[in-house]
PDB file of C-alpha atoms in Angstrom:
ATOM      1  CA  UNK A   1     -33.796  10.187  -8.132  1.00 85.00           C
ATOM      2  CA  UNK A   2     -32.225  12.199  -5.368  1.00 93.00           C
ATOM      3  CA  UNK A   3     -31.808  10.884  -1.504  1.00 95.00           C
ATOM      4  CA  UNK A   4     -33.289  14.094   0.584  1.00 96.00           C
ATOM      5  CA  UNK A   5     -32.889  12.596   4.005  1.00 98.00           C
ATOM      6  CA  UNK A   6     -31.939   9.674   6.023  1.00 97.00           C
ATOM      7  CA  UNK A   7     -32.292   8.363   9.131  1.00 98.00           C
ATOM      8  CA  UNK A   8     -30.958   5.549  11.087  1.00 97.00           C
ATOM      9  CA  UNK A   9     -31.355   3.730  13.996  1.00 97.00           C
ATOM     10  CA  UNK A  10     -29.409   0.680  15.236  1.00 95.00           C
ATOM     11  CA  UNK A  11     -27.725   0.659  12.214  1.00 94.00           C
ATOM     12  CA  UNK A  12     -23.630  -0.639  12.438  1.00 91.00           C
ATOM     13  CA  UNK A  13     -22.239   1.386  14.686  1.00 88.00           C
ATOM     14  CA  UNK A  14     -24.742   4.250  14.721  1.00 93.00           C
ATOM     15  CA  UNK A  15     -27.089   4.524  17.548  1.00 92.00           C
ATOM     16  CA  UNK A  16     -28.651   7.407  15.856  1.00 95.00           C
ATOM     17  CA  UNK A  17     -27.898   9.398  12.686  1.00 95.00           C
ATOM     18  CA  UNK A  18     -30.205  12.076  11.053  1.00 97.00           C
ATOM     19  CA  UNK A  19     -28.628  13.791   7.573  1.00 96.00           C
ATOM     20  CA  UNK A  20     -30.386  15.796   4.663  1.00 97.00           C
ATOM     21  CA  UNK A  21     -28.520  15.781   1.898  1.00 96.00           C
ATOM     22  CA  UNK A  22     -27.377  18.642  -0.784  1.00 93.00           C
ATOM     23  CA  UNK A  23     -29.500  18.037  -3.764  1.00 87.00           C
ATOM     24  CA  UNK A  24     -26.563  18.837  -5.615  1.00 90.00           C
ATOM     25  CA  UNK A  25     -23.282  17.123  -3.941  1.00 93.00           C
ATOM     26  CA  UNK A  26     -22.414  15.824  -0.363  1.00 94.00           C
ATOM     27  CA  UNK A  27     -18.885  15.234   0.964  1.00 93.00           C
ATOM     28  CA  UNK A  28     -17.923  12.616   3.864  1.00 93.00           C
ATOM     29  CA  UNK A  29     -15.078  13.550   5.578  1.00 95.00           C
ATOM     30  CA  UNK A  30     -13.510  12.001   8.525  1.00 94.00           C
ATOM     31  CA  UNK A  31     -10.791  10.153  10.208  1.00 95.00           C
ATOM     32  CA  UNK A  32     -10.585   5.970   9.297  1.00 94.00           C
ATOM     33  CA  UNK A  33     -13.201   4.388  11.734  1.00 87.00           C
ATOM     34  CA  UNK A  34     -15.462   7.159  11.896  1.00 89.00           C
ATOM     35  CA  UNK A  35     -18.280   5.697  10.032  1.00 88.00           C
ATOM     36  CA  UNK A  36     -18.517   6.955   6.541  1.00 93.00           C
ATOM     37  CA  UNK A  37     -18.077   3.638   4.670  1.00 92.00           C
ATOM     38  CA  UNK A  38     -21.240   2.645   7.077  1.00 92.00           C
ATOM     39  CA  UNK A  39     -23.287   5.633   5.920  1.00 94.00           C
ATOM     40  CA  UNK A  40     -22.530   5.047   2.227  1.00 94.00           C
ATOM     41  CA  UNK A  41     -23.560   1.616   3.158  1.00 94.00           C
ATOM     42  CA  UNK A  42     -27.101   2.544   4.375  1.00 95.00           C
ATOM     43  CA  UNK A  43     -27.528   4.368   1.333  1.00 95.00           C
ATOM     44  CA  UNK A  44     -26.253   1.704  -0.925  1.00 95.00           C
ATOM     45  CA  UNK A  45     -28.822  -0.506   1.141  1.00 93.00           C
ATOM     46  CA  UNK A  46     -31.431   1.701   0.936  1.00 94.00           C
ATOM     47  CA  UNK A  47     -31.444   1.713  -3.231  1.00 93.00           C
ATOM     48  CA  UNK A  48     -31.106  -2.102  -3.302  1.00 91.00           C
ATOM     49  CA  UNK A  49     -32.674  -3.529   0.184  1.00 88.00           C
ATOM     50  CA  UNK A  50     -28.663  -5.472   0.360  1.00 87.00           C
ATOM     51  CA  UNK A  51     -26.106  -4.748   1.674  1.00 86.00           C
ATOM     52  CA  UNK A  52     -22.616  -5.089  -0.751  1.00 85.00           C
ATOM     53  CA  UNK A  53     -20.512  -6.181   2.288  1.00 78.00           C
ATOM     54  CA  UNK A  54     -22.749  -8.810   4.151  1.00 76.00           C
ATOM     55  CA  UNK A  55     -25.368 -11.082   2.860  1.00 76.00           C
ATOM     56  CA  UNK A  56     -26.334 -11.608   6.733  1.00 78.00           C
ATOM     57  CA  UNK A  57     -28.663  -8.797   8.161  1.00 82.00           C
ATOM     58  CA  UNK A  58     -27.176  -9.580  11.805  1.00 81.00           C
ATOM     59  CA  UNK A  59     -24.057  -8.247  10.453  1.00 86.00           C
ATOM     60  CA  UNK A  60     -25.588  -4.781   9.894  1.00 92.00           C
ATOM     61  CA  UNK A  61     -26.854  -4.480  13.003  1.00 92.00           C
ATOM     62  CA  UNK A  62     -25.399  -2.756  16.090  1.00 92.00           C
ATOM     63  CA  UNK A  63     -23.833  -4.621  17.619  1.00 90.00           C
ATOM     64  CA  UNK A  64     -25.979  -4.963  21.209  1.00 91.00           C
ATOM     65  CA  UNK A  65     -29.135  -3.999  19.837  1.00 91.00           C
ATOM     66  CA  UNK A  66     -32.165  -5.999  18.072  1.00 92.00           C
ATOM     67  CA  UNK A  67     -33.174  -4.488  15.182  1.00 95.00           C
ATOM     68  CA  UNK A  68     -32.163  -1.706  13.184  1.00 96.00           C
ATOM     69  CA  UNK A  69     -33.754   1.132  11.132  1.00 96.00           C
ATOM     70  CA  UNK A  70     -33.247   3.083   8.070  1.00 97.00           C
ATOM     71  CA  UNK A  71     -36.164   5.964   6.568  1.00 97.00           C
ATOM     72  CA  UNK A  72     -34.898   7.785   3.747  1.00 97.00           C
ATOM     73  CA  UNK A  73     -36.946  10.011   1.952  1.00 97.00           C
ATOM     74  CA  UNK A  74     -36.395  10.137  -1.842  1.00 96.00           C
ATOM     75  CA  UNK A  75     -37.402  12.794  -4.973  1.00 95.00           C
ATOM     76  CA  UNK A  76     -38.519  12.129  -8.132  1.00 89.00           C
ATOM     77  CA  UNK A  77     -39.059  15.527  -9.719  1.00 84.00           C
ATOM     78  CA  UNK A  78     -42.706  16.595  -8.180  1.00 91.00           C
ATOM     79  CA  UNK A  79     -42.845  12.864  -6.281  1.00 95.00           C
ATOM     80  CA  UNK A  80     -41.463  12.492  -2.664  1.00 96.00           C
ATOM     81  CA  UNK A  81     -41.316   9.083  -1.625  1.00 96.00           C
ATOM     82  CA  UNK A  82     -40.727   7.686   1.910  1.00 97.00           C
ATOM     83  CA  UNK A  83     -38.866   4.481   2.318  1.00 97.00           C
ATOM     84  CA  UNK A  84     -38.624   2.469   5.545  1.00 97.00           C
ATOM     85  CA  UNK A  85     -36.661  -0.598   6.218  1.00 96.00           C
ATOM     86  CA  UNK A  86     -36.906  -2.702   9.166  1.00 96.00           C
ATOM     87  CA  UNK A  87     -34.323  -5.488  10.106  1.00 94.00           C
ATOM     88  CA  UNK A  88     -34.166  -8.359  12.549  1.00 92.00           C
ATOM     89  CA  UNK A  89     -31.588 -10.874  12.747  1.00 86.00           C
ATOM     90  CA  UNK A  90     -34.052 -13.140  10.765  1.00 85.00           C
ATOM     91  CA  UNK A  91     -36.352 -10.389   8.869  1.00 90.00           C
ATOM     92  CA  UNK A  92     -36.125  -7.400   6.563  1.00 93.00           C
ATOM     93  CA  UNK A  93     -39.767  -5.765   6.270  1.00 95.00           C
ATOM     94  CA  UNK A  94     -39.620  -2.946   3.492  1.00 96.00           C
ATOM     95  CA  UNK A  95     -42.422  -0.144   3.063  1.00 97.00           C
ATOM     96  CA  UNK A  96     -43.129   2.652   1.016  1.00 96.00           C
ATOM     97  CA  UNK A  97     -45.196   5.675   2.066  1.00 97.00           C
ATOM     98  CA  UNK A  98     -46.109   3.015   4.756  1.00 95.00           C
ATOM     99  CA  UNK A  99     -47.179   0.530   2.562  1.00 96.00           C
ATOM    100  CA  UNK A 100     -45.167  -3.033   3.221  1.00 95.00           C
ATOM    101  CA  UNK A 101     -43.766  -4.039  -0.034  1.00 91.00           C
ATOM    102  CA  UNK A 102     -42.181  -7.753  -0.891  1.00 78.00           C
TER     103      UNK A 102
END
């Protein structure tokens, strides 16, 4: 499965991040701080609805806002999938192709 796109909002300390990814390899580069441990986070969270750093979803969060968003849209060979997660302080709501999954 490849990760085409991703999109977050509210997430750590991005306010707003939109990225399409190289189906073939992607590089982070930049100077400690900058975010790229966050991003591979998202992803990481993204694949497995946890994150590997926090088991608290106010921790992932940034920091001043409510809720935070991540859409990543994923390929299968001919199947494009569209995966949305929603977090609260107290919720996670997961959906696929708009459908809310458990």
């Amino acid at each position: 499965m490849n990760l085409l796109s991703l999109r977050l909002v509210g997430w750590r300390g991005y306010d707003q991040l939109e990225i399409t990814f190289d189906p073939k390899a992607n590089l982070f580069v930049g100077p400690n701080g900058s975010g790229k441990t966050n991003l591979v986070e998202a992803i990481y969270f993204l694949s497995n609805c946890r994150s590997w750093r926090s088991n608290d979803n106010h921790h992932l969060i940034k920091e001043g806002t409510k809720e935070a968003y991540l859409t990543g849209k994923v390929s299968d060979g001919n199947v494009t999938k569209e995966i949305t997660i929603e977090l609260s302080k107290n919720n996670k709501k997961v959906c696929i192709n708009g459908k809310k999954i458990r």
